[in-house]
JSON list of C-alpha atoms in Angstrom, two decimals:
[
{"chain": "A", "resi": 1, "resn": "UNK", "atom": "CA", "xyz": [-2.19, -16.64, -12.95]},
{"chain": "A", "resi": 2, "resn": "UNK", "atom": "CA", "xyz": [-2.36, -18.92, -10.47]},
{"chain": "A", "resi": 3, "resn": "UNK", "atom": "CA", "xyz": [-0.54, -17.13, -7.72]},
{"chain": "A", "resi": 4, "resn": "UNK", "atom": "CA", "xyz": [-3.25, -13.74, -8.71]},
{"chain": "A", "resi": 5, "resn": "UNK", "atom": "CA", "xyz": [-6.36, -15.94, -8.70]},
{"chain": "A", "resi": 6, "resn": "UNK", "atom": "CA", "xyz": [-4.87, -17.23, -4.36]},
{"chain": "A", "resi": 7, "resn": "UNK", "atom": "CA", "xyz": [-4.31, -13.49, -3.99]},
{"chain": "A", "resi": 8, "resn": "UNK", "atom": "CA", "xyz": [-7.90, -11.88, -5.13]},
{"chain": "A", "resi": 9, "resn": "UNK", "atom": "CA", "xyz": [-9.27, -15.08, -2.72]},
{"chain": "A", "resi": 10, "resn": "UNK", "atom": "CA", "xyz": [-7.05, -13.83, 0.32]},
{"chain": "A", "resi": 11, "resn": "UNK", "atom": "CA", "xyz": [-8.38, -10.56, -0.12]},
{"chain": "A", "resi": 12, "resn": "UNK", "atom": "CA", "xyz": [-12.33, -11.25, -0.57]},
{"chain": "A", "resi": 13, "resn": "UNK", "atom": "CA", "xyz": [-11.40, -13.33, 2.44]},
{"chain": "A", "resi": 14, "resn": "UNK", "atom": "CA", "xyz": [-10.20, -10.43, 4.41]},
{"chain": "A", "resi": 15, "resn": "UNK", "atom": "CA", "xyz": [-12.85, -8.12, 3.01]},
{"chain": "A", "resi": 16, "resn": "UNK", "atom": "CA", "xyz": [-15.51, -11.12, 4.45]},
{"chain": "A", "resi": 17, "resn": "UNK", "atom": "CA", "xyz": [-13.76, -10.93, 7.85]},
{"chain": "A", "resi": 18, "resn": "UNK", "atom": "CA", "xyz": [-11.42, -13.96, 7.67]},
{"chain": "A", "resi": 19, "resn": "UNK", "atom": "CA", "xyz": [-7.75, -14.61, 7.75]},
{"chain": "A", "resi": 20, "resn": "UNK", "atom": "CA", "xyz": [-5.67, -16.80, 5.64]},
{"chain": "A", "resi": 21, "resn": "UNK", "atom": "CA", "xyz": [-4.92, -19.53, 6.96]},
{"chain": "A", "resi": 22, "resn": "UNK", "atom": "CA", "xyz": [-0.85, -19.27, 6.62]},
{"chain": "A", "resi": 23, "resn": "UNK", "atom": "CA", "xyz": [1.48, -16.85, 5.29]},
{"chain": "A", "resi": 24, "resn": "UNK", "atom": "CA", "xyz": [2.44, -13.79, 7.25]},
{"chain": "A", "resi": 25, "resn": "UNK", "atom": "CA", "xyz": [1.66, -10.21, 5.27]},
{"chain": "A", "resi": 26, "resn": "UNK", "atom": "CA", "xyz": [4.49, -7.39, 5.59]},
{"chain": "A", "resi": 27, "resn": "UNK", "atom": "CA", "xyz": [3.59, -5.53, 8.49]},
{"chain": "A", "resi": 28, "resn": "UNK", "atom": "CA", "xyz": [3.06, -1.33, 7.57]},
{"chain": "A", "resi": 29, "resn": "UNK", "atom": "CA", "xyz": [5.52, 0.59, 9.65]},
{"chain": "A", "resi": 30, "resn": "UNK", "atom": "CA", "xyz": [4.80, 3.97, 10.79]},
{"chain": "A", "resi": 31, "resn": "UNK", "atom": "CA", "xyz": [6.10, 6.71, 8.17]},
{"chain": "A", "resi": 32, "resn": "UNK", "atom": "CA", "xyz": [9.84, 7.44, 9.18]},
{"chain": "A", "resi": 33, "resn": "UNK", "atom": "CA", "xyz": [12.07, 9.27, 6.97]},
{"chain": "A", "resi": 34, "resn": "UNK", "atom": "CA", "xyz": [15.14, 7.94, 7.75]},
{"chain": "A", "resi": 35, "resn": "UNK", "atom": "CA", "xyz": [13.74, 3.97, 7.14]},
{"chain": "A", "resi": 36, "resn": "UNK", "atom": "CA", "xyz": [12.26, 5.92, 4.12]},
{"chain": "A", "resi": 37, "resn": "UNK", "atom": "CA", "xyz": [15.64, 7.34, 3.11]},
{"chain": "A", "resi": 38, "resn": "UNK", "atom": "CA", "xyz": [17.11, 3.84, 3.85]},
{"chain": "A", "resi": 39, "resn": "UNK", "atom": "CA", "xyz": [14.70, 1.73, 1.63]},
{"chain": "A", "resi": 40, "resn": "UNK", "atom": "CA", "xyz": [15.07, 4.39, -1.21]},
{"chain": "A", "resi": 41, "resn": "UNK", "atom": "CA", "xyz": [18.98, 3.61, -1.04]},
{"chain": "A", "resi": 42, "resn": "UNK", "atom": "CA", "xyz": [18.46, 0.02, -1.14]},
{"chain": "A", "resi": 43, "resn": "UNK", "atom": "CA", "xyz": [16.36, 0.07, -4.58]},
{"chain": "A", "resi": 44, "resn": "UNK", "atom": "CA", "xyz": [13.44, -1.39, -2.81]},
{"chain": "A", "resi": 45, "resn": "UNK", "atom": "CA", "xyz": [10.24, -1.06, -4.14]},
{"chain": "A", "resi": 46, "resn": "UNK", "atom": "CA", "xyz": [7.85, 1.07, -1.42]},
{"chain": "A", "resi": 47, "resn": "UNK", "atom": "CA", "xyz": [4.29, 1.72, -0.72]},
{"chain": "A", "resi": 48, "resn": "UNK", "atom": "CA", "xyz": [3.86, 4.95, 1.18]},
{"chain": "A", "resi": 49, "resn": "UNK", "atom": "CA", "xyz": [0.11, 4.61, 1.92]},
{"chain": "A", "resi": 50, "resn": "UNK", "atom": "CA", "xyz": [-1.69, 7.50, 3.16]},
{"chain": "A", "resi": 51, "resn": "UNK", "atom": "CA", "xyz": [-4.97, 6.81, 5.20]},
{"chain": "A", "resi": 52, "resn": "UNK", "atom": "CA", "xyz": [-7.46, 7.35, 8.09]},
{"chain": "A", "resi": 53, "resn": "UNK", "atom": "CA", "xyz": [-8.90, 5.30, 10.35]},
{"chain": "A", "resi": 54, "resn": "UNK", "atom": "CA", "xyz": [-12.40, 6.68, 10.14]},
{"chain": "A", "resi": 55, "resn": "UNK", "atom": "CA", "xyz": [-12.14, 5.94, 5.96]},
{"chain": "A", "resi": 56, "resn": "UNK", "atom": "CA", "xyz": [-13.88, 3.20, 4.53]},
{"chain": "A", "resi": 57, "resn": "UNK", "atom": "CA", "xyz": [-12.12, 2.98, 1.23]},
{"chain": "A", "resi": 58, "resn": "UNK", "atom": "CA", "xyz": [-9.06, 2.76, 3.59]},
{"chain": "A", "resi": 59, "resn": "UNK", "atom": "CA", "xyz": [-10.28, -0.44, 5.39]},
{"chain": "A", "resi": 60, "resn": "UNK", "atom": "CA", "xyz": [-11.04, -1.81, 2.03]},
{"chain": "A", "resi": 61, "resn": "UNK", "atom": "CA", "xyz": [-7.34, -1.29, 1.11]},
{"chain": "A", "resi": 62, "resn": "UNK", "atom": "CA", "xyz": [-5.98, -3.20, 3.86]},
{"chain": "A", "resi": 63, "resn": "UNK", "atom": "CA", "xyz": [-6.75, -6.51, 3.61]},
{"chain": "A", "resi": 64, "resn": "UNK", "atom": "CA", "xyz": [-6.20, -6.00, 0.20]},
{"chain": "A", "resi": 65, "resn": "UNK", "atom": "CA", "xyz": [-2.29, -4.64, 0.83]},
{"chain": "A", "resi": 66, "resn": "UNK", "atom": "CA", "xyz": [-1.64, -7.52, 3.41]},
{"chain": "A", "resi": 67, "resn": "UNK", "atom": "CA", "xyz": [-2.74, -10.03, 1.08]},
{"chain": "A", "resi": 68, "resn": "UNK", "atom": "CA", "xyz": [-0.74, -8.67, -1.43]},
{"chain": "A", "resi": 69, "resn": "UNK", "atom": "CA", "xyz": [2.07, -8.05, 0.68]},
{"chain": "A", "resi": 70, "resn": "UNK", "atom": "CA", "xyz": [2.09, -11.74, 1.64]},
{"chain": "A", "resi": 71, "resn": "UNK", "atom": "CA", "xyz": [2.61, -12.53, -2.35]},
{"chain": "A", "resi": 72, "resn": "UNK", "atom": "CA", "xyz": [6.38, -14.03, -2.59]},
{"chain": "A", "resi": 73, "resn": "UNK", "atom": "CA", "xyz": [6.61, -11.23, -5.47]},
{"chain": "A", "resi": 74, "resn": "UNK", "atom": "CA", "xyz": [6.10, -8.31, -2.80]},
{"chain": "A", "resi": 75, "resn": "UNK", "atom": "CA", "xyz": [8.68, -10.20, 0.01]},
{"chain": "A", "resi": 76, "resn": "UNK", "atom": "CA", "xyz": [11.15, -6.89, -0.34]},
{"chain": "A", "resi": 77, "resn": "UNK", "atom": "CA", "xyz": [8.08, -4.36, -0.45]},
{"chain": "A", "resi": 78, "resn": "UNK", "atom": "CA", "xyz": [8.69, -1.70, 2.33]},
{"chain": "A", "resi": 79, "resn": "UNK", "atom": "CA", "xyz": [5.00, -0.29, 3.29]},
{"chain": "A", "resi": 80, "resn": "UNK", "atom": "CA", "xyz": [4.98, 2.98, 5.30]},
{"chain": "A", "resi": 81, "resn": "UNK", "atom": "CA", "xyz": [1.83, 4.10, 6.60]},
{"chain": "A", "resi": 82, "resn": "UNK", "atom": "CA", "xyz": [1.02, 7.81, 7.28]},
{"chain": "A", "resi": 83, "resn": "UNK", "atom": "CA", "xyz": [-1.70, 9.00, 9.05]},
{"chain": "A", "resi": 84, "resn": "UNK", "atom": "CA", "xyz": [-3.85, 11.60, 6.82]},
{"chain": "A", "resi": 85, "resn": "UNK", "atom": "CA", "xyz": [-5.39, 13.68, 10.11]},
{"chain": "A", "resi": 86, "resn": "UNK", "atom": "CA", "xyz": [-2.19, 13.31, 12.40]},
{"chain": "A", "resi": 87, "resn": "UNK", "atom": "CA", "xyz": [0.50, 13.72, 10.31]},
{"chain": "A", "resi": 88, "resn": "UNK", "atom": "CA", "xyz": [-0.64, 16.56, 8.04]},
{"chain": "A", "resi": 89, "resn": "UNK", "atom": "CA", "xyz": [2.94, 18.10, 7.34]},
{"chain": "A", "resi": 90, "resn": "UNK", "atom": "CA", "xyz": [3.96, 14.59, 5.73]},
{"chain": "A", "resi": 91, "resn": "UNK", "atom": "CA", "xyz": [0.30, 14.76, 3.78]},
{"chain": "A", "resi": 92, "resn": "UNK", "atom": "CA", "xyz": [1.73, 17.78, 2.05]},
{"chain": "A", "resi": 93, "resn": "UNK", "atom": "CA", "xyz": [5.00, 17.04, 1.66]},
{"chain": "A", "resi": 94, "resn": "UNK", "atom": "CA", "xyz": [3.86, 13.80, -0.32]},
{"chain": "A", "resi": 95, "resn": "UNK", "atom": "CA", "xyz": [1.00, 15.89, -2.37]},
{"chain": "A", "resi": 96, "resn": "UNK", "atom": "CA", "xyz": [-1.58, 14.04, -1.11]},
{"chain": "A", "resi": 97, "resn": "UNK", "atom": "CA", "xyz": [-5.26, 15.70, -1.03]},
{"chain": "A", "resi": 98, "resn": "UNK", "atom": "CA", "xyz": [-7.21, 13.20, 0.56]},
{"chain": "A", "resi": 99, "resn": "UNK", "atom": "CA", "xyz": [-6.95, 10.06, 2.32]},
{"chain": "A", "resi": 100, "resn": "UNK", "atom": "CA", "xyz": [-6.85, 6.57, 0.56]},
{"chain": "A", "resi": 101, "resn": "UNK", "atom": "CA", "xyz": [-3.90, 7.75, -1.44]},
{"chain": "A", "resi": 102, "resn": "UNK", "atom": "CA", "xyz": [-1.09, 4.61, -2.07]},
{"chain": "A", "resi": 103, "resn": "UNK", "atom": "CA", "xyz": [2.03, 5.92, -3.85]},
{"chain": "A", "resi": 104, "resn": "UNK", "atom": "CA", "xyz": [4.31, 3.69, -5.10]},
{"chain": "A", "resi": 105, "resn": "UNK", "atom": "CA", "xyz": [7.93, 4.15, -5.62]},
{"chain": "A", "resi": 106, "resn": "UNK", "atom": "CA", "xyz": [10.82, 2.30, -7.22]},
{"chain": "A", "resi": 107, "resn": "UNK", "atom": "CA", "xyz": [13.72, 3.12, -5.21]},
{"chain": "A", "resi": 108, "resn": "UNK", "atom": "CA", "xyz": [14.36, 7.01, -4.89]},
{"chain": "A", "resi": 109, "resn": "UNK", "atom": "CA", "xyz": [11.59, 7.53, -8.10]},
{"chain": "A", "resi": 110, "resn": "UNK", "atom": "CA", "xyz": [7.79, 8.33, -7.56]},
{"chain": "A", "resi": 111, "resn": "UNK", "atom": "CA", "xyz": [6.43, 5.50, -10.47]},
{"chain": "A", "resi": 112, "resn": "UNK", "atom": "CA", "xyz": [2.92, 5.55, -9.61]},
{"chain": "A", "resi": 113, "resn": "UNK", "atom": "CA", "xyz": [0.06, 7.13, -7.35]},
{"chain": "A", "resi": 114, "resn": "UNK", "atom": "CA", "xyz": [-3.25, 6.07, -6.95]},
{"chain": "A", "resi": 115, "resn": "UNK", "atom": "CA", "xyz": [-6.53, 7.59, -4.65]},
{"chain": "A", "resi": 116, "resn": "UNK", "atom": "CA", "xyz": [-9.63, 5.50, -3.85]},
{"chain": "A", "resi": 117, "resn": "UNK", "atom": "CA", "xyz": [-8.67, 2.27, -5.13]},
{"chain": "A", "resi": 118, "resn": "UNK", "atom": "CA", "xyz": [-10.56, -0.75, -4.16]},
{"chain": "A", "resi": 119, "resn": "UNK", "atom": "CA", "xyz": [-10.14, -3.28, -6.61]},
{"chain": "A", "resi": 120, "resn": "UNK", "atom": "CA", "xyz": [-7.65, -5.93, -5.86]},
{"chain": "A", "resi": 121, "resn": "UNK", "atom": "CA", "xyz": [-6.46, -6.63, -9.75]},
{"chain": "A", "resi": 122, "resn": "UNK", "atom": "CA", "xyz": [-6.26, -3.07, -9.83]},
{"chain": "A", "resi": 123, "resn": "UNK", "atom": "CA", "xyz": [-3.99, -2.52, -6.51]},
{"chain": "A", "resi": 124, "resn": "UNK", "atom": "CA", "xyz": [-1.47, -5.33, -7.48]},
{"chain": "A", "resi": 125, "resn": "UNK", "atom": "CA", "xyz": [-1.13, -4.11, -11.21]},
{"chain": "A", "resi": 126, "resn": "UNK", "atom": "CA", "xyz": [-0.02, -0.59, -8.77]},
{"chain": "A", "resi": 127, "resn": "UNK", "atom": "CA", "xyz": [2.09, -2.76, -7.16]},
{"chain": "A", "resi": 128, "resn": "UNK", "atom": "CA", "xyz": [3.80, -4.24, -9.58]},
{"chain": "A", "resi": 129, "resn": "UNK", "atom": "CA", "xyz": [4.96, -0.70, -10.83]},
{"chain": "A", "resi": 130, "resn": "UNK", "atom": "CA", "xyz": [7.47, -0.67, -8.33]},
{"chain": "A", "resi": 131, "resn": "UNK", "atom": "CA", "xyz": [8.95, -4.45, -9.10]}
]
């Protein structure tokens, strides 16, 4: 409970404008398929999260993903990032109809989808889906 409480604090932090004072977040990476393909083969959980830079409910979700990210529980969480105007033929092929969309899988298996989310508790229990 502890470790959820630090977490909800890093991420009203980021939501304030500050940054933690230590710990390094996962860094997103740019959608590929073949680091897709890769992490899928490993059994790693994955975040494919699909936003827009002009979205406000997808600047909420970022400081709320990197603190979470940062939790030792998410160390081996692979977070790929598409782009919901740019990359429109990965939109589709994902099912996504609007920005904000996080998908979460477990390995090769879709376990959970989510579109809009801003509450932190909420976010992590997505999360956790894929541990």
């Amino acid at each position: 409970m502890t470790n959820r409480r630090h977490v909800l604090v890093l991420a009203a932090a980021f939501l304030a404008g500050g940054r933690p004072a230590s710990g390094q977040a996962a860094d997103s990476t740019a959608y590929d398929q073949s680091a897709f393909e890769a992490a899928q083969a490993a059994g790693r959980p994955i975040l494919v999260q699909i936003s827009a830079p002009w979205c406000p409910i997808c600047r909420a979700q970022k400081p709320i993903l990197a603190a979470l990210s940062a939790d030792p529980r998410f160390k081996s969480l692979a977070v790929f990032t598409i782009d919901f105007d740019a990359q429109r033929d990965l939109v589709r092929r994902f099912g996504a109809q609007m920005q904000s969309t996080l998908i979460i899988y477990k390995g090769g298996t879709e376990v959970a989808r989510s579109v809009g989310e801003t509450q932190p508790e909420w976010i992590e229990q997505l999360l956790e889906k894929a541990l």
